[in-house]
Amino acid sequence: MFLGRIRRTPSDPVELVARRAPGELVSLAGVGSDPVAALDSYGLDRLAELAAGHDGPTLDESAVIFEPPVATCTKICCLALNYQEHADESGLEVPPEPVLFFKPPSALVGHGQPVVAPARTRHLEHEVELALVIGKVTRDLPAERWREAVAGYTVINDMTARDLQLANIARNVPWDQSKGFDTFAPAGPYLATVDEVPDPQALELTLEVDGEVRQRANTRQMVFGLPRLIADLSDGMTLMPGDLVATGTIAGIAPLKDGDTMRATVEGIGTLVNTVKFRSA
């Protein structure tokens, strides 16, 4: 099942929808606007019944405004250097343990919305990633039980102001700001529930810029797989419903220019489309 959060117009409230067929959405009126909370309250089977039984008008996904696929998010947990080829292109070694950094929830933006680079950066890069959506309060979860934490999956594009990041690395100071600006965590279009993704460690990742394929790899190439990541993240830190875990990008990062359109795709989950805008200095 694919659950989305949309507005029909900019002034309308957010509503929860299900994708019943490609391009066709049905409203899940009466169950709230939070996909994770709806899954917890109603269960996947009941939500599927409501979507299948919908007899009102359908919505064209090209005519709605997408919000991020989570209504509540306390943190976006991001993994660095989790693919060997990306580490190689960055001139860095794969770390012996997972390396974590955070993006603030204020960085989230939905499918179809612009990524706006602040005037302080002139070097913006894309990073397509598989993201896990946490479904329940999770702490100290053993690796073999990692699936218990997951409500579903989505696509995330870990936008990076590379000039700011490299400058901070050279100064040996934290580089979180280069990752955390508003709109620097586009995610969506949908939350794909776990039944739609039987093997999240066998998914093709691609990113195109104006039709040019820049990134392509498979999640089986992760250095640290999903069981290890969830066990490591939840060791002493509580993961909350709606939190996102961005599992690391693949090789092929490259600069963007004003007006570029990015298409970030994770096989079986969806294609996230966003256009780049640079603010004048």
XYZ file of N, CA and C in Angstrom:
843
model
N 0.845 -1.187 0.000
C 0.000 0.000 0.000
C 0.886 1.244 0.000
N 0.468 2.261 -0.747
C 1.221 3.499 -0.828
C 0.368 4.612 -0.234
N 0.851 5.214 0.843
C 0.117 6.246 1.567
C 0.810 7.587 1.385
N 0.028 8.603 1.066
C 0.593 9.926 0.857
C -0.151 10.982 1.640
N 0.489 12.133 1.765
C -0.111 13.289 2.424
C -0.156 14.415 1.394
N -1.366 14.898 1.114
C -1.515 15.878 0.035
C -2.414 17.027 0.471
N -2.293 18.115 -0.256
C -3.258 19.207 -0.218
C -3.834 19.346 -1.621
N -5.121 19.633 -1.678
C -5.733 19.838 -2.993
C -5.403 21.226 -3.540
N -5.321 22.217 -2.653
C -4.848 23.556 -2.987
C -3.950 23.999 -1.835
N -3.145 25.053 -2.020
C -2.258 25.481 -0.930
C -2.966 25.820 0.367
N -4.211 26.250 0.292
C -4.941 26.651 1.501
C -5.746 25.523 2.129
N -5.801 24.370 1.481
C -6.569 23.243 2.021
C -5.802 22.536 3.122
N -6.506 21.867 4.025
C -5.816 21.052 5.032
C -5.165 19.836 4.400
N -4.207 19.274 5.105
C -3.537 18.059 4.633
C -4.481 16.879 4.813
N -4.534 16.014 3.839
C -5.342 14.802 3.960
C -4.508 13.580 3.584
N -4.911 12.457 4.132
C -4.246 11.189 3.867
C -4.889 10.528 2.664
N -4.062 10.058 1.740
C -4.574 9.388 0.553
C -3.829 8.074 0.367
N -4.464 7.186 -0.382
C -3.831 5.939 -0.801
C -3.740 5.944 -2.314
N -2.633 5.432 -2.841
C -2.506 5.280 -4.285
C -3.136 3.957 -4.669
N -4.286 4.025 -5.303
C -5.000 2.801 -5.664
C -4.537 2.241 -6.998
N -4.081 3.113 -7.866
C -3.513 2.725 -9.158
C -2.508 3.804 -9.524
N -1.555 3.504 -10.405
C -0.590 4.535 -10.784
C -1.285 5.809 -11.254
N -0.957 6.912 -10.596
C -1.536 8.199 -10.953
C -2.876 8.490 -10.329
N -3.477 7.495 -9.652
C -4.831 7.644 -9.113
C -4.812 7.534 -7.596
N -5.348 8.546 -6.924
C -5.381 8.588 -5.471
C -6.811 8.577 -4.970
N -6.996 7.941 -3.801
C -8.294 7.993 -3.135
C -8.092 8.526 -1.724
N -9.027 9.347 -1.284
C -8.940 9.946 0.031
C -9.327 8.931 1.103
N -8.570 8.931 2.190
C -8.910 8.100 3.347
C -9.495 9.016 4.426
N -10.605 9.634 4.091
C -11.238 10.593 4.984
C -11.644 9.914 6.286
N -11.447 10.627 7.381
C -11.876 10.117 8.677
C -10.817 9.366 9.441
N -9.649 9.145 8.836
C -8.602 8.403 9.548
C -7.425 9.305 9.915
N -7.608 10.617 9.770
C -6.540 11.544 10.101
C -5.628 11.781 8.924
N -4.543 12.524 9.159
C -3.623 12.866 8.077
C -2.212 12.354 8.319
N -2.061 11.429 9.264
C -0.756 10.887 9.630
C -0.689 9.422 9.230
N 0.084 9.065 8.189
C 0.132 7.668 7.749
C 0.599 6.703 8.826
N 1.614 7.089 9.601
C 2.141 6.188 10.624
C 1.096 5.960 11.717
N 0.439 7.026 12.162
C -0.596 6.888 13.187
C -1.774 6.076 12.665
N -2.132 6.270 11.391
C -3.246 5.510 10.810
C -2.922 4.026 10.747
N -1.699 3.686 10.372
C -1.299 2.279 10.348
C -1.355 1.671 11.728
N -0.963 2.444 12.737
C -0.983 1.952 14.112
C -2.409 1.773 14.614
N -3.290 2.708 14.282
C -4.656 2.681 14.809
C -5.561 1.703 14.061
N -5.438 1.667 12.734
C -6.361 0.894 11.917
C -5.776 -0.423 11.440
N -4.475 -0.463 11.253
C -3.842 -1.641 10.681
C -3.854 -1.586 9.173
N -2.907 -2.275 8.580
C -2.748 -2.245 7.134
C -3.956 -2.821 6.409
N -4.498 -3.931 6.916
C -5.616 -4.574 6.223
C -6.843 -3.667 6.174
N -7.136 -2.998 7.292
C -8.316 -2.129 7.326
C -8.136 -0.923 6.416
N -6.948 -0.339 6.400
C -6.712 0.784 5.494
C -6.848 0.350 4.040
N -6.359 -0.855 3.723
C -6.498 -1.366 2.364
C -7.968 -1.558 2.005
N -8.772 -2.020 2.949
C -10.209 -2.175 2.707
C -10.869 -0.826 2.435
N -10.494 0.188 3.212
C -11.071 1.517 3.019
C -10.713 2.074 1.648
N -9.471 1.840 1.217
C -9.059 2.329 -0.095
C -9.790 1.579 -1.209
N -9.882 0.266 -1.069
C -10.544 -0.533 -2.101
C -12.034 -0.227 -2.182
N -12.639 0.100 -1.040
C -14.074 0.356 -1.002
C -14.466 1.790 -1.297
N -13.506 2.634 -1.557
C -13.803 4.042 -1.836
C -14.623 4.155 -3.111
N -15.808 4.788 -3.022
C -16.667 4.891 -4.208
C -16.890 6.335 -4.635
N -16.106 7.246 -4.071
C -16.207 8.641 -4.469
C -15.250 8.957 -5.596
N -15.114 10.228 -5.924
C -14.195 10.617 -6.999
C -12.745 10.339 -6.612
N -11.957 10.023 -7.598
C -10.531 9.830 -7.375
C -9.791 11.134 -7.681
N -8.543 11.202 -7.220
C -7.705 12.375 -7.421
C -6.571 12.026 -8.376
N -6.242 12.959 -9.229
C -5.110 12.805 -10.139
C -3.866 13.293 -9.402
N -2.857 12.425 -9.237
C -1.692 12.827 -8.442
C -0.921 13.980 -9.071
N -1.110 14.212 -10.355
C -0.429 15.336 -10.993
C -1.101 16.668 -10.679
N -2.278 16.616 -10.038
C -3.034 17.836 -9.778
C -3.127 18.166 -8.298
N -2.323 17.505 -7.465
C -2.351 17.770 -6.030
C -0.967 18.231 -5.571
N -0.910 18.742 -4.360
C 0.337 19.209 -3.762
C 0.769 18.182 -2.726
N 1.948 17.607 -2.883
C 2.434 16.588 -1.964
C 3.161 17.220 -0.780
N 2.813 16.737 0.399
C 3.547 17.042 1.615
C 4.501 15.871 1.895
N 5.503 16.047 2.766
C 6.341 14.905 3.142
C 5.478 13.755 3.649
N 5.898 12.510 3.458
C 5.045 11.358 3.774
C 4.948 11.025 5.257
N 5.509 11.838 6.133
C 5.333 11.682 7.574
C 4.788 12.985 8.132
N 3.837 12.871 9.060
C 3.225 14.058 9.657
C 4.016 14.552 10.855
N 4.628 13.628 11.567
C 5.407 13.956 12.763
C 6.765 13.289 12.636
N 7.809 14.067 12.847
C 9.178 13.545 12.745
C 10.030 14.288 13.757
N 10.653 13.569 14.672
C 11.514 14.231 15.658
C 12.945 14.352 15.171
N 13.326 13.509 14.203
C 14.705 13.557 13.699
C 14.814 12.745 12.408
N 15.752 13.165 11.593
C 16.114 12.422 10.391
C 17.520 11.905 10.626
N 17.640 10.596 10.813
C 18.929 9.956 11.083
C 19.566 9.586 9.750
N 20.759 10.081 9.492
C 21.410 9.888 8.195
C 22.726 9.144 8.370
N 22.994 8.230 7.468
C 24.226 7.444 7.517
C 25.198 7.940 6.464
N 26.436 8.137 6.874
C 27.484 8.598 5.967
C 28.335 7.426 5.508
N 28.772 7.478 4.252
C 29.747 6.520 3.707
C 29.306 5.072 3.907
N 28.048 4.789 3.541
C 27.534 3.435 3.709
C 27.567 2.629 2.411
N 28.232 3.178 1.368
C 28.474 2.453 0.127
C 29.944 2.640 -0.237
N 30.631 1.557 -0.553
C 32.064 1.607 -0.815
C 32.404 2.567 -1.958
N 31.657 2.507 -3.067
C 32.000 3.334 -4.217
C 31.812 4.820 -3.931
N 30.844 5.148 -3.083
C 30.682 6.557 -2.706
C 31.848 7.014 -1.839
N 32.294 6.150 -0.927
C 33.477 6.489 -0.132
C 34.690 6.692 -1.031
N 34.834 5.825 -2.037
C 35.965 5.927 -2.958
C 35.951 7.257 -3.711
N 34.776 7.649 -4.232
C 34.719 8.886 -5.008
C 34.947 10.115 -4.128
N 34.703 9.970 -2.819
C 34.915 11.069 -1.886
C 36.337 11.095 -1.339
N 37.130 10.088 -1.712
C 38.498 10.010 -1.229
C 38.597 9.669 0.242
N 37.620 8.900 0.734
C 37.558 8.564 2.149
C 37.477 7.052 2.324
N 37.849 6.581 3.493
C 37.736 5.167 3.820
C 36.382 4.875 4.442
N 35.860 3.697 4.158
C 34.635 3.266 4.825
C 34.923 3.103 6.314
N 34.122 3.693 7.171
C 34.394 3.612 8.606
C 34.129 2.218 9.152
N 34.797 1.839 10.263
C 34.579 0.519 10.847
C 33.225 0.383 11.530
N 32.604 1.502 11.883
C 31.281 1.521 12.500
C 30.414 2.507 11.725
N 29.079 2.344 11.773
C 28.211 3.322 11.100
C 28.454 4.733 11.612
N 28.490 5.694 10.680
C 28.668 7.098 11.030
C 27.336 7.818 10.853
N 26.871 8.439 11.920
C 25.552 9.057 11.962
C 25.655 10.572 11.977
N 24.774 11.224 11.218
C 24.543 12.653 11.390
C 23.043 12.891 11.274
N 22.614 14.087 11.624
C 21.183 14.374 11.663
C 20.826 15.531 10.740
N 19.616 15.460 10.212
C 18.969 16.604 9.592
C 17.763 16.973 10.458
N 17.444 18.259 10.556
C 16.265 18.638 11.329
C 14.985 18.358 10.553
N 13.876 18.106 11.231
C 12.603 17.921 10.526
C 12.218 19.116 9.656
N 12.702 20.306 9.992
C 12.399 21.495 9.187
C 13.004 21.423 7.797
N 13.921 20.478 7.556
C 14.513 20.307 6.223
C 13.593 19.540 5.279
N 12.557 18.898 5.806
C 11.678 18.078 4.974
C 10.864 18.927 4.007
N 10.698 18.409 2.811
C 9.833 19.004 1.803
C 9.304 17.875 0.934
N 8.132 18.070 0.341
C 7.486 16.993 -0.388
C 7.879 16.886 -1.849
N 7.405 15.811 -2.453
C 7.542 15.559 -3.892
C 6.956 16.722 -4.681
N 7.692 17.153 -5.710
C 7.199 18.219 -6.563
C 7.493 19.613 -6.071
N 8.040 19.736 -4.864
C 8.345 21.045 -4.300
C 9.797 21.419 -4.580
N 10.110 22.706 -4.659
C 11.489 23.093 -4.988
C 12.453 22.885 -3.829
N 13.685 22.565 -4.169
C 14.801 22.594 -3.225
C 15.477 23.952 -3.412
N 15.480 24.753 -2.352
C 15.972 26.129 -2.454
C 17.291 26.246 -1.704
N 18.349 26.497 -2.449
C 19.672 26.634 -1.845
C 19.837 28.050 -1.299
N 20.316 28.202 -0.070
C 20.522 29.545 0.469
C 21.639 30.268 -0.276
N 21.651 31.589 -0.166
C 22.614 32.392 -0.918
C 24.055 32.098 -0.527
N 24.261 31.535 0.650
C 25.635 31.303 1.116
C 26.329 30.144 0.402
N 25.577 29.331 -0.354
C 26.205 28.221 -1.074
C 26.015 28.386 -2.571
N 27.030 27.988 -3.340
C 26.937 27.965 -4.798
C 27.225 26.564 -5.329
N 27.325 25.579 -4.440
C 27.686 24.218 -4.856
C 26.756 23.228 -4.139
N 25.680 22.884 -4.806
C 24.673 21.975 -4.265
C 24.767 20.631 -4.966
N 24.685 19.539 -4.187
C 24.748 18.194 -4.767
C 23.597 17.332 -4.277
N 23.223 16.361 -5.097
C 22.150 15.415 -4.832
C 22.714 14.132 -4.223
N 21.878 13.425 -3.438
C 22.269 12.125 -2.883
C 21.003 11.276 -2.691
N 20.692 10.418 -3.665
C 19.512 9.564 -3.557
C 19.749 8.488 -2.497
N 18.698 8.202 -1.701
C 18.823 7.206 -0.640
C 17.484 6.519 -0.370
N 17.569 5.281 0.072
C 16.429 4.592 0.664
C 16.264 5.088 2.098
N 15.030 5.414 2.486
C 14.762 5.832 3.858
C 13.751 4.900 4.508
N 14.045 4.510 5.737
C 13.115 3.746 6.552
C 12.245 4.720 7.340
N 10.969 4.389 7.481
C 10.051 5.176 8.297
C 9.771 4.379 9.573
N 10.125 4.953 10.709
C 9.936 4.270 11.986
C 8.450 4.263 12.351
N 7.964 3.117 12.820
C 6.544 2.962 13.088
C 6.150 2.888 14.544
N 7.119 2.695 15.425
C 6.779 2.614 16.849
C 7.968 3.083 17.674
N 7.697 3.420 18.930
C 8.769 3.820 19.830
C 9.750 2.657 19.954
N 11.009 2.932 19.640
C 12.007 1.866 19.544
C 13.273 2.265 20.281
N 13.722 1.383 21.158
C 15.024 1.581 21.800
C 15.620 0.211 22.111
N 16.942 0.091 21.929
C 17.693 -1.119 22.252
C 17.109 -2.350 21.563
N 16.823 -2.207 20.268
C 16.226 -3.300 19.509
C 17.318 -4.185 18.929
N 17.309 -5.492 19.192
C 18.317 -6.386 18.604
C 18.218 -6.406 17.082
N 19.339 -6.650 16.443
C 19.401 -6.606 14.984
C 18.404 -7.556 14.337
N 18.217 -8.739 14.917
C 17.340 -9.728 14.295
C 15.860 -9.325 14.358
N 15.540 -8.305 15.151
C 14.147 -7.857 15.278
C 13.936 -6.497 14.627
N 14.828 -6.086 13.727
C 14.791 -4.726 13.191
C 13.489 -4.400 12.485
N 12.867 -5.385 11.857
C 11.629 -5.133 11.115
C 10.500 -4.651 12.016
N 10.558 -4.968 13.303
C 9.512 -4.523 14.227
C 9.432 -3.002 14.317
N 10.510 -2.323 13.997
C 10.560 -0.864 14.124
C 10.011 -0.143 12.906
N 9.826 -0.848 11.795
C 9.615 -0.185 10.504
C 8.143 -0.197 10.096
N 7.611 1.013 9.816
C 6.259 1.133 9.277
C 6.257 1.057 7.763
N 7.363 1.453 7.156
C 7.437 1.439 5.705
C 8.703 2.118 5.223
N 8.685 2.482 3.950
C 9.870 3.008 3.292
C 9.477 4.179 2.403
N 10.447 5.055 2.163
C 10.223 6.148 1.227
C 11.546 6.492 0.554
N 11.485 7.432 -0.377
C 12.675 7.927 -1.072
C 13.083 9.242 -0.423
N 14.374 9.433 -0.198
C 14.873 10.704 0.310
C 16.080 11.123 -0.525
N 16.220 12.422 -0.699
C 17.342 12.987 -1.447
C 18.117 13.864 -0.458
N 19.270 13.390 -0.032
C 20.071 14.059 0.992
C 20.853 15.210 0.351
N 20.203 16.356 0.233
C 20.819 17.513 -0.404
C 21.965 18.046 0.460
N 23.042 18.439 -0.216
C 24.251 18.846 0.492
C 24.862 20.085 -0.151
N 25.116 21.091 0.670
C 25.893 22.248 0.223
C 27.363 21.850 0.335
N 27.904 21.302 -0.758
C 29.217 20.659 -0.678
C 30.331 21.651 -0.375
N 30.224 22.876 -0.869
C 31.270 23.850 -0.577
C 31.345 24.156 0.915
N 30.187 24.268 1.559
C 30.164 24.540 3.003
C 30.647 23.327 3.785
N 30.237 22.138 3.350
C 30.667 20.923 4.040
C 32.188 20.768 3.990
N 32.755 20.922 2.802
C 34.208 20.742 2.665
C 34.985 21.813 3.421
N 34.457 23.033 3.449
C 35.127 24.094 4.199
C 35.140 23.779 5.690
N 34.030 23.238 6.194
C 33.978 22.893 7.611
C 34.844 21.683 7.939
N 34.881 20.714 7.037
C 35.762 19.570 7.242
C 37.212 20.029 7.307
N 37.591 20.951 6.421
C 38.966 21.462 6.416
C 39.304 22.189 7.714
N 38.304 22.811 8.322
C 38.510 23.529 9.589
C 38.354 22.608 10.794
N 38.008 21.330 10.528
C 37.804 20.347 11.592
C 36.693 20.762 12.549
N 35.592 21.266 11.963
C 34.418 21.632 12.752
C 33.211 20.880 12.180
N 32.123 20.754 12.938
C 30.955 20.024 12.446
C 30.416 20.619 11.148
N 29.893 19.732 10.285
C 29.390 20.160 8.985
C 27.887 19.939 8.825
N 27.187 19.807 9.957
C 25.747 19.530 9.908
C 24.964 20.608 9.154
N 25.360 21.861 9.292
C 24.610 22.936 8.657
C 24.527 22.753 7.152
N 25.570 22.217 6.544
C 25.583 22.032 5.093
C 24.529 21.045 4.620
N 23.982 20.271 5.549
C 22.973 19.257 5.236
C 21.569 19.647 5.707
N 21.478 20.678 6.560
C 20.241 20.878 7.300
C 19.395 22.073 6.942
N 19.716 22.749 5.832
C 18.918 23.910 5.453
C 17.481 23.490 5.108
N 16.564 24.449 5.187
C 15.188 24.198 4.770
C 15.179 23.650 3.344
N 14.333 22.665 3.107
C 14.129 21.950 1.828
C 15.260 21.006 1.480
N 16.235 20.792 2.363
C 17.377 19.921 2.052
C 17.109 18.444 2.363
N 15.861 18.111 2.660
C 15.492 16.697 2.834
C 14.183 16.409 2.103
N 14.168 16.555 0.768
C 12.970 16.155 0.041
C 12.724 14.657 0.230
N 11.463 14.303 0.464
C 11.116 12.901 0.725
C 9.739 12.615 0.149
N 9.548 11.355 -0.281
C 8.262 10.953 -0.818
C 8.409 10.189 -2.133
N 7.394 10.195 -2.989
C 6.107 10.832 -2.757
C 5.266 10.153 -1.672
N 5.519 8.844 -1.463
C 4.661 8.044 -0.607
C 5.452 7.329 0.476
N 4.726 6.891 1.473
C 5.206 5.871 2.387
C 4.728 4.536 1.823
N 5.667 3.697 1.411
C 5.340 2.360 0.922
C 5.358 1.411 2.114
N 4.235 0.771 2.397
C 4.151 -0.110 3.560
C 4.995 -1.364 3.350
N 5.274 -2.048 4.441
C 6.259 -3.127 4.406
C 5.868 -4.256 3.453
N 4.576 -4.462 3.224
C 4.152 -5.528 2.320
C 4.535 -5.245 0.875
N 4.777 -3.973 0.553
C 5.160 -3.597 -0.808
C 6.648 -3.810 -1.070
N 7.419 -4.022 -0.001
C 8.875 -4.097 -0.123
C 9.380 -5.347 0.596
N 9.215 -6.520 0.007
C 9.598 -7.747 0.692
C 11.089 -7.851 0.995
N 11.935 -7.260 0.150
C 13.381 -7.318 0.391
C 13.991 -5.941 0.151
N 14.053 -5.102 1.183
C 14.609 -3.760 1.005
C 16.111 -3.747 0.735
N 16.767 -4.909 0.851
C 18.196 -4.990 0.555
C 18.458 -5.488 -0.862
N 17.469 -5.312 -1.758
C 17.651 -5.709 -3.159
C 16.902 -4.741 -4.066
N 17.111 -3.449 -3.844
C 16.387 -2.421 -4.580
C 17.355 -1.563 -5.398
N 16.996 -1.307 -6.646
C 17.785 -0.413 -7.483
C 17.544 1.038 -7.071
N 18.631 1.794 -6.966
C 18.575 3.227 -6.701
C 19.077 3.960 -7.934
N 18.355 4.990 -8.373
C 18.841 5.808 -9.476
C 18.515 7.266 -9.207
N 19.328 8.129 -9.756
C 19.009 9.559 -9.740
C 19.359 10.146 -11.098
N 18.382 10.840 -11.684
C 18.560 11.510 -12.966
C 18.449 13.016 -12.769
N 19.222 13.749 -13.518
C 19.122 15.203 -13.570
C 18.836 15.589 -15.019
N 17.643 16.114 -15.246
C 17.215 16.491 -16.597
C 17.460 15.364 -17.596
N 17.125 14.141 -17.183
C 17.220 12.978 -18.061
C 18.547 12.270 -18.067
N 19.572 12.846 -17.462
C 20.897 12.218 -17.399
C 21.017 11.390 -16.122
N 21.302 10.101 -16.254
C 21.478 9.247 -15.079
C 22.833 9.549 -14.450
N 22.805 9.949 -13.190
C 24.044 10.274 -12.482
C 24.387 9.245 -11.405
N 23.365 8.678 -10.790
C 23.597 7.692 -9.737
C 22.809 6.430 -10.062
N 23.452 5.278 -9.885
C 22.772 3.998 -10.062
C 23.525 2.931 -9.278
N 22.822 2.237 -8.411
C 23.400 1.131 -7.640
C 22.250 0.376 -7.002
N 22.592 -0.569 -6.128
C 21.585 -1.413 -5.499
C 21.803 -1.418 -3.986
N 20.709 -1.486 -3.231
C 20.824 -1.464 -1.771
C 21.571 -2.678 -1.223
N 21.746 -3.729 -2.030
C 22.522 -4.875 -1.546
C 23.992 -4.507 -1.356
N 24.392 -3.358 -1.916
C 25.778 -2.919 -1.808
C 26.072 -2.108 -0.540
N 25.087 -1.952 0.318
C 25.338 -1.251 1.577
C 26.458 -1.922 2.361
N 27.282 -1.124 2.997
C 28.311 -1.660 3.894
C 27.658 -2.198 5.164
N 26.814 -1.393 5.771
C 26.078 -1.795 6.964
C 24.613 -1.931 6.578
N 24.085 -3.140 6.671
C 22.715 -3.404 6.279
C 21.707 -2.898 7.294
N 20.438 -3.030 6.935
C 19.375 -2.467 7.760
C 19.318 -3.047 9.175
N 19.516 -4.352 9.380
C 19.506 -4.854 10.769
C 20.556 -4.170 11.634
N 21.766 -4.037 11.091
C 22.838 -3.390 11.860
C 22.511 -1.919 12.127
N 21.962 -1.237 11.132
C 21.681 0.187 11.299
C 20.637 0.437 12.388
N 19.552 -0.327 12.364
C 18.511 -0.122 13.369
C 19.028 -0.478 14.758
N 19.766 -1.566 14.866
C 20.324 -1.949 16.168
C 21.280 -0.881 16.672
N 22.112 -0.346 15.785
C 23.080 0.666 16.188
C 22.401 1.968 16.578
N 21.434 2.411 15.788
C 20.759 3.676 16.063
C 19.945 3.618 17.351
N 19.297 2.488 17.594
C 18.413 2.388 18.761
C 19.156 2.017 20.035
N 20.457 1.814 19.937
C 21.269 1.488 21.114
C 21.433 2.744 21.967
N 20.555 2.904 22.941
C 20.620 4.050 23.842
C 19.928 5.298 23.336
N 19.369 5.276 22.120
C 18.650 6.440 21.572
C 17.268 5.993 21.121
N 16.244 6.699 21.555
C 14.881 6.328 21.218
C 14.513 6.847 19.831
N 14.077 5.937 18.982
C 13.515 6.282 17.688
C 12.006 6.395 17.848
N 11.435 7.458 17.311
C 10.020 7.746 17.504
C 9.232 7.506 16.218
N 7.933 7.214 16.329
C 7.113 7.051 15.129
C 7.202 8.282 14.225
N 7.451 8.031 12.960
C 7.603 9.111 11.998
C 9.033 9.532 11.759
N 9.960 9.102 12.611
C 11.370 9.395 12.353
C 11.807 8.697 11.065
N 12.754 9.302 10.372
C 13.289 8.742 9.136
C 14.732 8.307 9.347
N 15.082 7.183 8.737
C 16.467 6.712 8.720
C 16.909 6.678 7.262
N 17.758 7.626 6.882
C 18.313 7.688 5.527
C 19.569 6.831 5.505
N 19.582 5.818 4.651
C 20.552 4.727 4.790
C 21.854 4.922 4.020
N 22.081 6.118 3.489
C 23.339 6.403 2.812
C 23.172 6.473 1.309
N 24.014 7.303 0.678
C 23.913 7.458 -0.771
C 24.953 6.613 -1.491
N 24.799 6.552 -2.785
C 25.629 5.747 -3.671
C 26.553 6.666 -4.475
N 27.437 6.086 -5.246
C 28.361 6.879 -6.055
C 27.601 7.671 -7.122
N 28.239 8.763 -7.562
C 27.672 9.560 -8.646
C 27.237 10.951 -8.245
N 27.580 11.384 -7.038
C 27.228 12.737 -6.624
C 27.882 13.743 -7.556
N 27.175 14.850 -7.810
C 27.692 15.846 -8.753
C 26.964 17.160 -8.544
N 27.567 18.268 -8.967
C 26.956 19.583 -8.763
C 25.676 19.765 -9.576
N 24.836 20.643 -9.049
C 23.575 21.008 -9.688
C 23.605 22.487 -10.043
N 22.772 22.863 -11.001
C 22.646 24.280 -11.351
C 21.185 24.707 -11.206
N 20.989 25.995 -11.184
C 19.643 26.533 -11.031
C 18.724 26.008 -12.137
N 17.556 25.513 -11.722
C 16.577 25.000 -12.681
C 16.671 23.528 -12.969
N 17.705 22.844 -12.482
C 17.820 21.400 -12.695
C 16.658 20.670 -12.025
N 16.164 19.647 -12.710
C 15.123 18.794 -12.145
C 15.712 17.429 -11.827
N 15.574 17.030 -10.573
C 16.103 15.753 -10.094
C 14.971 14.738 -9.998
N 15.259 13.515 -10.433
C 14.322 12.389 -10.297
C 15.049 11.289 -9.533
N 14.711 11.159 -8.266
C 15.324 10.160 -7.391
C 14.374 8.982 -7.262
N 14.850 7.795 -7.646
C 13.987 6.618 -7.691
C 14.559 5.492 -6.847
N 13.681 4.877 -6.055
C 14.001 3.623 -5.381
C 13.007 2.589 -5.892
N 13.524 1.530 -6.458
C 12.712 0.487 -7.082
C 11.591 0.025 -6.155
N 10.391 0.003 -6.674
C 9.251 -0.504 -5.924
C 8.680 0.465 -4.913
N 9.320 1.621 -4.744
C 8.865 2.582 -3.737
C 8.373 3.867 -4.388
N 9.073 4.346 -5.396
C 8.583 5.523 -6.087
C 9.687 6.394 -6.633
N 9.253 7.461 -7.299
C 10.161 8.454 -7.863
C 9.835 9.817 -7.271
N 10.834 10.408 -6.673
C 10.737 11.710 -6.018
C 11.312 12.759 -6.964
N 10.509 13.754 -7.309
C 10.919 14.772 -8.277
C 10.964 16.131 -7.595
N 12.084 16.818 -7.726
C 12.240 18.164 -7.163
C 13.136 18.986 -8.094
N 12.860 20.271 -8.157
C 13.637 21.197 -8.973
C 14.483 22.102 -8.089
N 15.676 22.411 -8.546
C 16.632 23.202 -7.773
C 16.463 24.689 -8.062
N 16.504 25.459 -6.988
C 16.522 26.911 -7.125
C 17.640 27.477 -6.278
N 18.468 28.350 -6.878
C 19.511 29.040 -6.144
C 19.055 30.466 -5.846
N 19.246 30.872 -4.608
C 18.964 32.268 -4.265
C 20.145 33.128 -4.682
N 19.849 34.375 -5.041
C 20.915 35.296 -5.425
C 21.768 35.648 -4.220
N 23.056 35.792 -4.451
C 23.981 36.137 -3.355
C 23.738 37.576 -2.912
